[in-house]
């Protein structure tokens, strides 16, 4: 089966009840990105940003992984060490399904970060402006989520994985946010077979050598079964 890198987006968690960003009624139709997902927005109105992430943190903690998350965990268990999930999602559903090698390139709702001393800790369910950092005591706690204009996490490791991948799959992502949207090109340059599994064609669908359209909870288990059959 070789080395498999799987990029996931909000679409894989949609059937677990967590909203996507750009679908009809998605999060970006309810909130302006510049207000809740930028450092400037946080500086301008930390209470609004904390309440946006508090609501998602509580909702995410109550959500259950769906058949797609479980299928990816099954793929990793059968092929440990050769399967890595790179997720744009900040929920913990891959881990809840049993996946171990998960790189959260946009951070996690479960994490808190001190913008003064870079200390990281597990976020409480609700964070408020001026929340003290347990390490430096500064009133400088923020969600450990990567905002627009900030550098995603684990990028060097991700680019190494993409260059070495034999298979690259993108699941439940619209392909509208970089650098994730260009991962398929990086994997192709490295000689990987690339597949998009998505409800609708993404913005970069033409970059993939194979595409399957439908619900992740239906298509991902079928794809994993095929991969396990070899
Ligand atoms: N099964 C499979 N795909 C689905 C499903 C489903 N049940 N429901 C929705 N989708 C697909 C949609 O067709 C869409 O292409 O998931 C994709 C969701 O796209 P977005 O809402 O743009 O989410 P995502 O691609 O993860 O956004 C990337 O943008 O705002 C930033 O940081 C945020 O990580 C996020 C990034």
Coordinates of N, CA and C and ligand atoms in Angstrom, one line a residue:
X1 N 0.8 -1.2 0.0 CA 0.0 0.0 0.0 C 0.9 1.3 0.0
X2 N 2.1 1.1 0.6 CA 3.0 2.3 0.5 C 2.6 3.4 1.5
X3 N 3.2 4.6 1.2 CA 3.1 5.7 2.1 C 1.8 6.5 1.7
X4 N 0.9 6.7 2.6 CA -0.3 7.4 2.3 C -0.5 8.6 3.1
X5 N -0.7 9.7 2.5 CA -1.0 11.0 3.1 C -2.4 11.4 2.8
X6 N -3.2 11.7 3.9 CA -4.6 12.0 3.7 C -4.8 13.4 4.2
X7 N -5.3 14.3 3.4 CA -5.7 15.7 3.8 C -7.2 15.7 4.1
X8 N -7.6 16.1 5.3 CA -9.0 16.2 5.5 C -9.4 17.7 5.8
X9 N -10.7 17.9 5.5 CA -11.3 19.3 5.7 C -12.6 19.1 6.4
X10 N -13.3 20.2 6.6 CA -14.5 20.3 7.4 C -15.6 19.3 6.9
X11 N -15.5 18.9 5.6 CA -16.5 18.0 5.0 C -16.5 16.6 5.7
X12 N -15.3 16.2 6.2 CA -15.3 14.9 6.8 C -16.0 14.9 8.2
X13 N -16.1 16.0 8.8 CA -16.8 16.1 10.1 C -18.3 16.6 9.9
X14 N -18.7 16.9 8.7 CA -20.1 17.4 8.5 C -21.1 16.4 9.0
X15 N -20.9 15.2 8.7 CA -21.9 14.1 9.1 C -21.8 13.8 10.6
X16 N -20.8 14.4 11.3 CA -20.8 14.3 12.8 C -21.5 15.5 13.4
X17 N -22.1 16.4 12.5 CA -22.9 17.5 13.0 C -22.1 18.8 13.1
X18 N -20.8 18.8 12.7 CA -20.0 20.0 12.8 C -20.1 20.8 11.5
X19 N -20.4 22.1 11.6 CA -20.6 22.9 10.4 C -19.3 23.0 9.5
X20 N -19.5 23.1 8.2 CA -18.4 23.4 7.3 C -18.3 24.9 7.2
X21 N -17.4 25.4 6.4 CA -17.2 26.9 6.3 C -17.9 27.5 5.1
X22 N -17.8 26.8 4.0 CA -18.3 27.5 2.7 C -19.5 26.8 2.1
X23 N -20.0 25.8 2.8 CA -21.3 25.3 2.2 C -22.4 26.2 2.5
X24 N -23.6 26.0 1.9 CA -24.8 26.8 2.2 C -25.0 26.9 3.8
X25 N -25.0 28.1 4.3 CA -25.3 28.3 5.7 C -24.0 28.0 6.6
X26 N -22.9 27.8 5.9 CA -21.7 27.5 6.6 C -21.2 28.6 7.6
X27 N -20.1 28.3 8.3 CA -19.6 29.2 9.3 C -19.3 30.6 8.8
X28 N -18.8 30.6 7.5 CA -18.4 31.9 7.0 C -19.6 32.7 6.4
X29 N -20.8 32.1 6.5 CA -22.0 32.9 6.1 C -22.6 33.5 7.4
X30 N -22.1 33.0 8.6 CA -22.6 33.5 9.9 C -21.7 34.5 10.5
X31 N -20.4 34.4 10.2 CA -19.4 35.3 10.8 C -18.4 35.8 9.8
X32 N -17.9 37.0 9.9 CA -16.9 37.5 9.0 C -15.5 37.0 9.4
X33 N -14.8 36.4 8.5 CA -13.5 35.8 8.8 C -12.6 36.9 9.5
X34 N -12.7 38.1 9.0 CA -11.8 39.1 9.6 C -12.2 39.4 11.0
X35 N -13.4 39.1 11.4 CA -13.8 39.3 12.8 C -13.4 38.2 13.8
X36 N -13.4 37.0 13.3 CA -13.3 35.8 14.2 C -12.1 34.9 13.9
X37 N -11.4 35.1 12.8 CA -10.3 34.2 12.4 C -9.1 34.9 11.9
X38 N -8.8 36.1 12.5 CA -7.5 36.8 12.2 C -7.0 37.4 13.5
X39 N -5.7 37.6 13.6 CA -5.1 38.2 14.8 C -5.6 39.6 15.1
X40 N -5.9 40.3 14.0 CA -6.4 41.6 14.1 C -7.8 41.6 14.7
X41 N -8.6 40.6 14.3 CA -10.0 40.5 14.8 C -9.9 40.2 16.3
X42 N -8.9 39.4 16.7 CA -8.8 39.0 18.1 C -8.4 40.2 19.0
X43 N -7.5 41.0 18.4 CA -7.0 42.2 19.1 C -8.1 43.2 19.3
X44 N -9.0 43.3 18.2 CA -10.1 44.3 18.2 C -11.2 43.9 19.2
X45 N -11.5 42.6 19.2 CA -12.7 42.1 20.0 C -12.5 40.7 20.5
X46 N -11.6 40.5 21.5 CA -11.3 39.2 22.0 C -12.5 38.5 22.5
X47 N -13.5 39.2 23.1 CA -14.7 38.5 23.6 C -15.5 37.8 22.5
X48 N -15.6 38.5 21.3 CA -16.3 37.9 20.2 C -15.6 36.7 19.7
X49 N -14.3 36.8 19.6 CA -13.5 35.6 19.1 C -13.5 34.5 20.1
X50 N -13.4 34.8 21.4 CA -13.5 33.7 22.4 C -14.9 33.0 22.3
X51 N -15.9 33.8 22.1 CA -17.3 33.2 22.1 C -17.5 32.3 20.9
X52 N -16.9 32.8 19.8 CA -16.9 32.0 18.5 C -16.3 30.6 18.7
X53 N -15.1 30.6 19.4 CA -14.4 29.3 19.6 C -14.9 28.6 20.7
X54 N -15.4 29.2 21.8 CA -16.1 28.5 22.9 C -17.2 27.7 22.4
X55 N -18.1 28.3 21.5 CA -19.2 27.5 21.0 C -18.8 26.3 20.2
X56 N -17.7 26.5 19.3 CA -17.2 25.4 18.5 C -16.5 24.4 19.4
X57 N -15.9 24.8 20.4 CA -15.1 23.9 21.3 C -16.2 23.0 22.0
X58 N -17.2 23.6 22.5 CA -18.3 22.8 23.2 C -19.0 21.8 22.2
X59 N -19.3 22.3 21.0 CA -20.0 21.5 20.0 C -19.1 20.3 19.6
X60 N -17.8 20.7 19.4 CA -16.8 19.7 18.9 C -16.6 18.6 19.9
X61 N -16.6 19.0 21.2 CA -16.4 18.0 22.3 C -17.5 17.0 22.4
X62 N -18.7 17.5 22.0 CA -19.9 16.6 22.1 C -20.1 15.8 20.8
X63 N -19.4 16.1 19.8 CA -19.6 15.4 18.5 C -18.9 14.0 18.5
X64 N -19.4 13.1 17.7 CA -18.9 11.7 17.6 C -18.2 11.5 16.2
X65 N -17.1 10.8 16.2 CA -16.6 10.5 14.8 C -17.6 9.7 14.0
X66 N -17.5 9.9 12.7 CA -18.4 9.1 11.8 C -17.7 8.0 11.1
X67 N -18.3 7.3 10.2 CA -17.7 6.1 9.6 C -16.5 6.5 8.8
X68 N -16.4 7.7 8.3 CA -15.2 8.1 7.6 C -14.0 8.2 8.5
X69 N -14.2 8.8 9.7 CA -13.1 8.9 10.6 C -12.6 7.5 11.1
X70 N -13.6 6.7 11.3 CA -13.3 5.3 11.8 C -12.6 4.5 10.7
X71 N -13.0 4.7 9.4 CA -12.3 4.0 8.3 C -10.8 4.4 8.2
X72 N -10.6 5.7 8.4 CA -9.2 6.2 8.3 C -8.3 5.6 9.4
X73 N -9.0 5.5 10.6 CA -8.2 4.9 11.7 C -7.9 3.4 11.5
X74 N -8.9 2.7 10.8 CA -8.7 1.3 10.4 C -7.6 1.2 9.4
X75 N -7.5 2.1 8.5 CA -6.4 2.1 7.5 C -5.1 2.2 8.1
X76 N -5.0 3.2 9.1 CA -3.7 3.4 9.8 C -3.3 2.1 10.6
X77 N -4.3 1.5 11.3 CA -4.0 0.4 12.1 C -3.5 -0.8 11.3
X78 N -4.0 -0.9 10.1 CA -3.5 -2.0 9.2 C -2.2 -1.7 8.6
X79 N -1.8 -0.4 8.6 CA -0.6 0.0 7.9 C 0.2 1.0 8.7
X80 N 0.3 0.7 10.0 CA 0.9 1.7 11.0 C 2.2 2.3 10.4
X81 N 2.3 3.5 10.6 CA 3.6 4.2 10.3 C 3.6 4.7 8.8
X82 N 2.7 4.1 8.0 CA 2.7 4.5 6.6 C 1.5 5.4 6.3
X83 N 0.7 5.7 7.3 CA -0.5 6.5 7.0 C -0.5 7.7 7.9
X84 N -0.5 8.9 7.3 CA -0.5 10.1 8.1 C -1.7 11.0 7.7
X85 N -2.5 11.4 8.6 CA -3.6 12.4 8.3 C -3.1 13.8 8.6
X86 N -3.2 14.6 7.6 CA -2.9 16.1 7.8 C -4.3 16.7 7.7
X87 N -4.7 17.2 8.9 CA -6.1 17.8 8.9 C -6.1 19.3 9.0
X88 N -7.0 19.9 8.3 CA -7.3 21.4 8.4 C -8.3 21.6 9.6
X89 N -8.9 20.5 10.1 CA -9.9 20.6 11.1 C -9.3 20.8 12.5
X90 N -10.0 21.5 13.3 CA -9.6 21.8 14.6 C -10.3 20.9 15.6
X91 N -11.3 20.1 15.1 CA -11.9 19.2 16.0 C -11.0 18.0 16.3
X92 N -11.4 17.1 17.3 CA -10.6 16.0 17.7 C -11.1 14.7 17.2
X93 N -11.9 14.7 16.2 CA -12.7 13.5 15.8 C -11.8 12.4 15.2
X94 N -10.7 12.8 14.5 CA -9.7 11.7 14.0 C -9.2 10.9 15.2
X95 N -8.7 11.7 16.2 CA -8.2 11.0 17.4 C -9.2 10.2 18.2
X96 N -10.5 10.7 18.2 CA -11.6 10.0 18.9 C -11.9 8.7 18.2
X97 N -11.6 8.7 16.9 CA -11.8 7.4 16.1 C -10.7 6.4 16.2
X98 N -9.5 6.9 16.8 CA -8.4 6.0 17.0 C -7.2 6.3 16.2
X99 N -7.3 7.3 15.3 CA -6.1 7.7 14.5 C -5.0 8.2 15.4
X100 N -3.7 7.8 15.2 CA -2.6 8.3 16.0 C -1.7 9.3 15.3
X101 N -1.5 9.1 14.1 CA -0.6 10.0 13.3 C -1.5 11.1 12.7
X102 N -1.8 12.2 13.4 CA -2.6 13.2 12.9 C -1.9 14.6 13.1
X103 N -1.7 15.3 12.0 CA -1.1 16.6 12.1 C -2.1 17.7 11.9
X104 N -2.4 18.5 12.9 CA -3.4 19.5 12.9 C -2.7 20.8 12.4
X105 N -2.8 21.0 11.1 CA -2.0 22.2 10.5 C -2.7 23.5 10.8
X106 N -4.0 23.5 11.3 CA -4.6 24.7 11.7 C -4.8 24.8 13.2
X107 N -4.1 23.9 13.9 CA -4.3 23.9 15.4 C -5.5 23.1 15.8
X108 N -5.9 23.3 17.1 CA -7.0 22.5 17.6 C -7.8 23.4 18.6
X109 N -9.1 23.1 18.6 CA -10.0 23.8 19.6 C -9.6 23.4 21.0
X110 N -9.1 22.2 21.2 CA -8.7 21.7 22.6 C -7.5 22.4 23.1
X111 N -6.8 23.1 22.3 CA -5.5 23.8 22.7 C -5.7 25.2 23.0
X112 N -4.9 25.7 24.0 CA -4.8 27.1 24.3 C -3.4 27.5 24.1
X113 N -3.1 28.8 23.8 CA -1.8 29.2 23.5 C -1.6 30.6 24.2
X114 N -0.4 30.8 24.7 CA -0.1 32.2 25.3 C 0.6 33.0 24.2
X115 N 0.0 34.1 23.8 CA 0.5 34.9 22.8 C 1.8 35.7 23.3
X116 N 2.0 35.6 24.6 CA 3.2 36.3 25.2 C 4.4 35.4 25.3
X117 N 4.2 34.1 25.8 CA 5.3 33.3 26.1 C 5.3 32.0 25.3
X118 N 4.2 31.8 24.4 CA 4.1 30.6 23.6 C 3.9 29.3 24.3
X119 N 3.5 29.4 25.6 CA 3.1 28.2 26.4 C 1.8 27.7 25.8
X120 N 1.7 26.4 25.8 CA 0.5 25.7 25.3 C -0.1 24.8 26.4
X121 N -1.4 24.8 26.5 CA -2.0 23.9 27.5 C -3.4 23.5 27.0
X122 N -4.0 22.6 27.7 CA -5.4 22.2 27.3 C -6.4 23.3 27.6
X123 N -7.1 23.7 26.7 CA -8.0 24.9 26.9 C -9.2 24.4 27.7
X124 N -9.7 25.3 28.6 CA -11.0 25.0 29.3 C -12.1 25.1 28.3
X125 N -13.3 24.6 28.7 CA -14.4 24.6 27.7 C -14.7 26.0 27.2
X126 N -14.6 27.0 28.2 CA -14.9 28.4 27.8 C -13.7 29.2 28.2
X127 N -13.2 30.0 27.3 CA -12.1 31.0 27.5 C -12.7 32.4 27.5
X128 N -12.1 33.3 28.3 CA -12.6 34.7 28.3 C -11.4 35.6 28.1
X129 N -11.7 36.8 27.6 CA -10.6 37.8 27.4 C -9.8 38.0 28.7
X130 N -8.5 38.1 28.6 CA -7.7 38.3 29.8 C -7.4 37.0 30.5
X131 N -7.8 35.9 29.9 CA -7.6 34.6 30.5 C -6.1 34.4 30.8
X132 N -5.7 34.1 32.1 CA -4.3 34.1 32.4 C -3.5 32.9 31.9
X133 N -2.3 33.1 31.4 CA -1.5 32.0 31.0 C -1.0 31.3 32.3
X134 N -1.1 30.0 32.4 CA -0.6 29.3 33.6 C 0.9 29.4 33.7
X135 N 1.6 29.7 32.7 CA 3.1 29.7 32.8 C 3.6 31.1 33.1
X136 N 3.2 32.2 32.4 CA 3.7 33.5 32.6 C 2.7 34.4 33.3
X137 N 1.5 33.9 33.5 CA 0.4 34.7 34.2 C 0.0 35.9 33.5
X138 N 0.5 36.0 32.2 CA 0.0 37.2 31.4 C -1.5 37.0 31.0
X139 N -2.2 38.1 30.8 CA -3.6 38.0 30.4 C -3.7 37.7 28.9
X140 N -2.9 36.7 28.4 CA -2.6 36.7 27.0 C -3.0 35.3 26.4
X141 N -4.0 34.6 26.9 CA -4.4 33.3 26.4 C -5.2 33.5 25.2
X142 N -5.0 32.6 24.2 CA -5.9 32.6 23.0 C -6.1 31.2 22.5
X143 N -7.1 31.0 21.7 CA -7.3 29.6 21.2 C -6.0 29.2 20.4
X144 N -5.6 28.0 20.5 CA -4.4 27.5 19.7 C -4.8 27.1 18.3
X145 N -5.4 28.0 17.6 CA -6.0 27.8 16.3 C -5.2 28.7 15.3
X146 N -4.8 28.3 14.1 CA -4.1 29.1 13.2 C -5.0 30.0 12.5
X147 N -4.9 31.3 12.6 CA -5.8 32.3 11.9 C -5.2 32.7 10.5
X148 N -6.1 33.3 9.7 CA -5.6 33.7 8.4 C -4.5 34.7 8.6
X149 N -3.5 34.6 7.8 CA -2.3 35.4 7.9 C -1.2 34.8 8.8
X150 N -1.6 33.7 9.5 CA -0.5 33.0 10.3 C 0.0 31.8 9.6
X151 N 1.1 31.3 10.0 CA 1.8 30.2 9.3 C 1.1 28.9 9.9
X152 N 0.6 28.0 9.0 CA 0.1 26.7 9.5 C 1.2 26.0 10.2
X153 N 0.8 25.0 11.1 CA 1.8 24.2 11.9 C 2.3 23.0 11.0
X154 N 3.4 22.5 11.4 CA 4.0 21.2 10.9 C 4.3 21.3 9.4
X155 N 4.5 22.4 8.8 CA 4.6 22.5 7.3 C 5.8 21.8 6.8
X156 N 7.0 21.8 7.5 CA 8.2 21.1 6.9 C 7.9 19.6 6.9
X157 N 7.4 19.1 8.0 CA 7.1 17.7 8.0 C 6.0 17.3 6.9
X158 N 5.0 18.2 6.8 CA 4.0 17.9 5.8 C 4.6 17.8 4.4
X159 N 5.4 18.8 4.0 CA 6.0 18.8 2.7 C 6.9 17.6 2.4
X160 N 7.6 17.2 3.5 CA 8.5 16.0 3.3 C 7.6 14.8 3.1
X161 N 6.4 14.7 3.8 CA 5.5 13.6 3.7 C 4.9 13.6 2.3
X162 N 4.6 14.7 1.8 CA 3.9 14.8 0.4 C 4.9 14.4 -0.7
X163 N 6.2 14.8 -0.5 CA 7.2 14.4 -1.5 C 7.4 12.9 -1.6
X164 N 7.2 12.3 -0.4 CA 7.5 10.8 -0.4 C 6.3 10.0 -0.5
X165 N 5.1 10.6 -0.7 CA 3.9 9.8 -0.7 C 3.7 9.0 -1.9
X166 N 3.1 7.8 -1.7 CA 2.7 7.0 -2.9 C 1.3 7.2 -3.2
X167 N 0.5 7.6 -2.2 CA -0.9 7.9 -2.4 C -1.2 9.2 -1.6
X168 N -1.9 10.1 -2.3 CA -2.4 11.3 -1.6 C -3.9 11.4 -1.8
X169 N -4.6 11.5 -0.7 CA -6.1 11.6 -0.8 C -6.5 12.9 -0.1
X170 N -7.4 13.6 -0.7 CA -8.0 14.8 -0.1 C -9.5 14.5 0.1
X171 N -9.9 14.7 1.4 CA -11.3 14.3 1.7 C -12.0 15.5 2.4
X172 N -13.1 15.9 1.8 CA -14.0 16.9 2.5 C -13.4 18.3 2.6
X173 N -12.7 18.7 1.5 CA -12.1 20.1 1.6 C -12.4 20.7 0.2
X174 N -12.7 22.0 0.3 CA -13.1 22.8 -0.9 C -11.9 23.2 -1.7
X175 N -10.7 23.1 -1.2 CA -9.5 23.4 -2.0 C -9.4 24.9 -2.3
X176 N -9.9 25.7 -1.3 CA -9.9 27.2 -1.5 C -8.8 27.9 -0.6
X177 N -8.2 27.1 0.3 CA -7.3 27.8 1.2 C -5.9 27.1 1.1
X178 N -4.9 28.0 0.9 CA -3.5 27.5 0.7 C -2.8 27.6 2.1
X179 N -1.7 26.9 2.3 CA -1.1 26.0 1.3 C -1.8 24.6 1.1
X180 N -2.8 24.3 1.9 CA -3.4 22.9 1.8 C -3.9 22.6 0.4
X181 N -4.4 23.7 -0.3 CA -5.0 23.4 -1.7 C -3.9 23.0 -2.7
X182 N -2.6 23.3 -2.4 CA -1.6 23.0 -3.3 C -0.9 21.6 -3.0
X183 N -1.4 21.0 -1.9 CA -0.7 19.7 -1.5 C -0.8 18.7 -2.6
X184 N -1.9 18.7 -3.4 CA -2.1 17.7 -4.4 C -0.9 17.9 -5.5
X185 N -0.6 19.1 -5.8 CA 0.5 19.4 -6.7 C 1.9 18.9 -6.2
X186 N 2.1 19.1 -4.9 CA 3.3 18.6 -4.2 C 3.4 17.1 -4.3
X187 N 2.3 16.5 -4.0 CA 2.3 15.0 -4.0 C 2.4 14.5 -5.5
X188 N 1.8 15.1 -6.4 CA 1.9 14.7 -7.8 C 3.4 14.8 -8.3
X189 N 4.1 15.9 -7.9 CA 5.5 16.0 -8.3 C 6.3 14.9 -7.7
X190 N 5.9 14.4 -6.5 CA 6.6 13.3 -5.9 C 6.2 11.9 -6.4
X191 N 5.3 11.9 -7.4 CA 5.0 10.7 -8.1 C 3.8 10.0 -7.4
X192 N 3.0 10.6 -6.6 CA 1.9 10.0 -5.9 C 0.7 9.8 -6.8
X193 N -0.1 8.8 -6.5 CA -1.4 8.7 -7.1 C -2.3 9.6 -6.2
X194 N -3.1 10.4 -6.8 CA -3.9 11.4 -6.1 C -5.4 11.2 -6.3
X195 N -6.2 11.3 -5.2 CA -7.6 11.0 -5.3 C -8.3 12.1 -4.4
X196 N -9.4 12.6 -5.0 CA -10.3 13.6 -4.2 C -11.6 12.9 -3.9
X197 N -11.9 12.9 -2.6 CA -13.2 12.3 -2.2 C -14.0 13.4 -1.6
X198 N -15.1 13.9 -2.2 CA -15.7 15.1 -1.8 C -17.2 15.1 -2.2
X199 N -18.0 15.9 -1.5 CA -19.4 16.0 -1.9 C -19.6 16.6 -3.2
X200 N -18.8 17.7 -3.4 CA -18.8 18.4 -4.7 C -17.4 18.6 -5.2
X201 N -17.2 18.8 -6.5 CA -15.8 19.1 -7.0 C -15.2 20.3 -6.3
X202 N -14.0 20.1 -5.8 CA -13.3 21.2 -5.1 C -12.7 22.2 -6.2
X203 N -12.1 23.2 -5.7 CA -11.6 24.2 -6.6 C -10.3 23.7 -7.3
X204 N -9.8 22.6 -6.8 CA -8.6 22.1 -7.5 C -8.8 20.6 -8.0
X205 N -10.1 20.3 -8.2 CA -10.4 18.9 -8.6 C -9.6 18.5 -9.9
X206 N -9.3 19.4 -10.8 CA -8.6 19.0 -12.0 C -7.2 18.6 -11.7
X207 N -6.7 18.9 -10.5 CA -5.3 18.5 -10.2 C -5.2 17.0 -9.8
X208 N -6.3 16.4 -9.6 CA -6.3 15.0 -9.0 C -6.4 14.0 -10.2
X209 N -5.7 12.8 -10.0 CA -5.8 11.8 -11.0 C -7.1 11.0 -10.9
X210 N -7.7 11.0 -9.7 CA -9.0 10.3 -9.5 C -9.9 11.1 -8.6
X211 N -11.2 11.1 -8.9 CA -12.2 11.8 -8.1 C -13.4 10.9 -7.8
X212 N -13.9 11.1 -6.6 CA -15.1 10.4 -6.2 C -16.0 11.4 -5.5
X213 N -17.3 11.5 -6.0 CA -18.2 12.5 -5.4 C -19.3 11.8 -4.6
X214 N -19.4 12.3 -3.4 CA -20.5 11.7 -2.5 C -20.1 12.0 -1.1
X215 N -20.9 11.4 -0.2 CA -20.7 11.6 1.3 C -19.5 10.9 1.8
X216 N -18.7 11.5 2.6 CA -17.5 10.9 3.2 C -17.8 9.6 3.9
X217 N -18.9 9.6 4.7 CA -19.2 8.5 5.5 C -19.5 7.2 4.7
X218 N -19.9 7.5 3.4 CA -20.2 6.3 2.5 C -18.9 6.0 1.7
X219 N -18.3 7.0 1.1 CA -17.2 6.8 0.2 C -15.9 6.4 0.8
X220 N -15.6 7.0 2.0 CA -14.3 6.7 2.6 C -14.2 5.2 3.1
X221 N -15.2 4.7 3.7 CA -15.0 3.2 4.1 C -14.8 2.3 2.8
X222 N -15.5 2.7 1.7 CA -15.4 1.9 0.5 C -13.9 2.0 0.0
X223 N -13.4 3.2 0.0 CA -12.0 3.5 -0.5 C -11.0 2.7 0.4
X224 N -11.2 2.8 1.7 CA -10.3 2.1 2.7 C -10.4 0.6 2.4
X225 N -11.5 0.1 2.2 CA -11.6 -1.4 2.0 C -10.8 -1.8 0.7
X226 N -10.9 -0.9 -0.3 CA -10.2 -1.2 -1.5 C -8.7 -1.1 -1.2
X227 N -8.2 -0.1 -0.5 CA -6.8 0.1 -0.1 C -6.3 -1.2 0.6
X228 N -7.2 -1.7 1.5 CA -6.7 -2.8 2.4 C -6.7 -4.1 1.5
X229 N -7.5 -4.1 0.5 CA -7.5 -5.3 -0.4 C -6.2 -5.3 -1.3
X230 N -5.6 -4.1 -1.4 CA -4.3 -4.0 -2.1 C -4.5 -4.0 -3.6
Ligands
LIG1 N1 -18.9 14.4 2.7 C1 -17.8 14.8 1.9 N2 -17.6 16.1 1.6 C2 -18.4 17.0 2.2 C3 -19.5 16.7 3.0 C4 -19.7 15.3 3.2 N3 -20.7 14.9 4.0 N4 -20.1 17.8 3.3 C5 -19.5 18.8 2.8 N5 -18.4 18.4 2.1 C6 -17.4 19.1 1.3 C7 -18.0 20.3 0.6 O1 -18.4 20.0 -0.8 C8 -16.8 21.3 0.5 O2 -16.0 21.1 -0.6 O3 -16.5 19.6 2.2 C9 -15.9 20.8 1.8 C10 -15.9 21.9 2.9 O4 -15.3 23.0 2.4 P1 -15.0 24.2 3.4 O5 -16.2 24.5 4.1 O6 -14.3 25.3 2.6 O7 -14.0 23.6 4.5 P2 -12.4 23.4 4.3 O8 -12.0 23.0 2.9 O9 -12.0 22.4 5.4 O10 -11.8 24.8 4.7 C11 -10.4 24.9 4.8 O11 -10.6 27.2 5.5 O12 -11.7 28.8 6.7 C12 -10.6 28.0 6.7 O13 -9.3 27.2 8.5 C13 -10.5 27.0 7.8 O14 -9.6 24.8 7.9 C14 -10.5 25.7 7.2 C15 -10.0 26.0 5.8

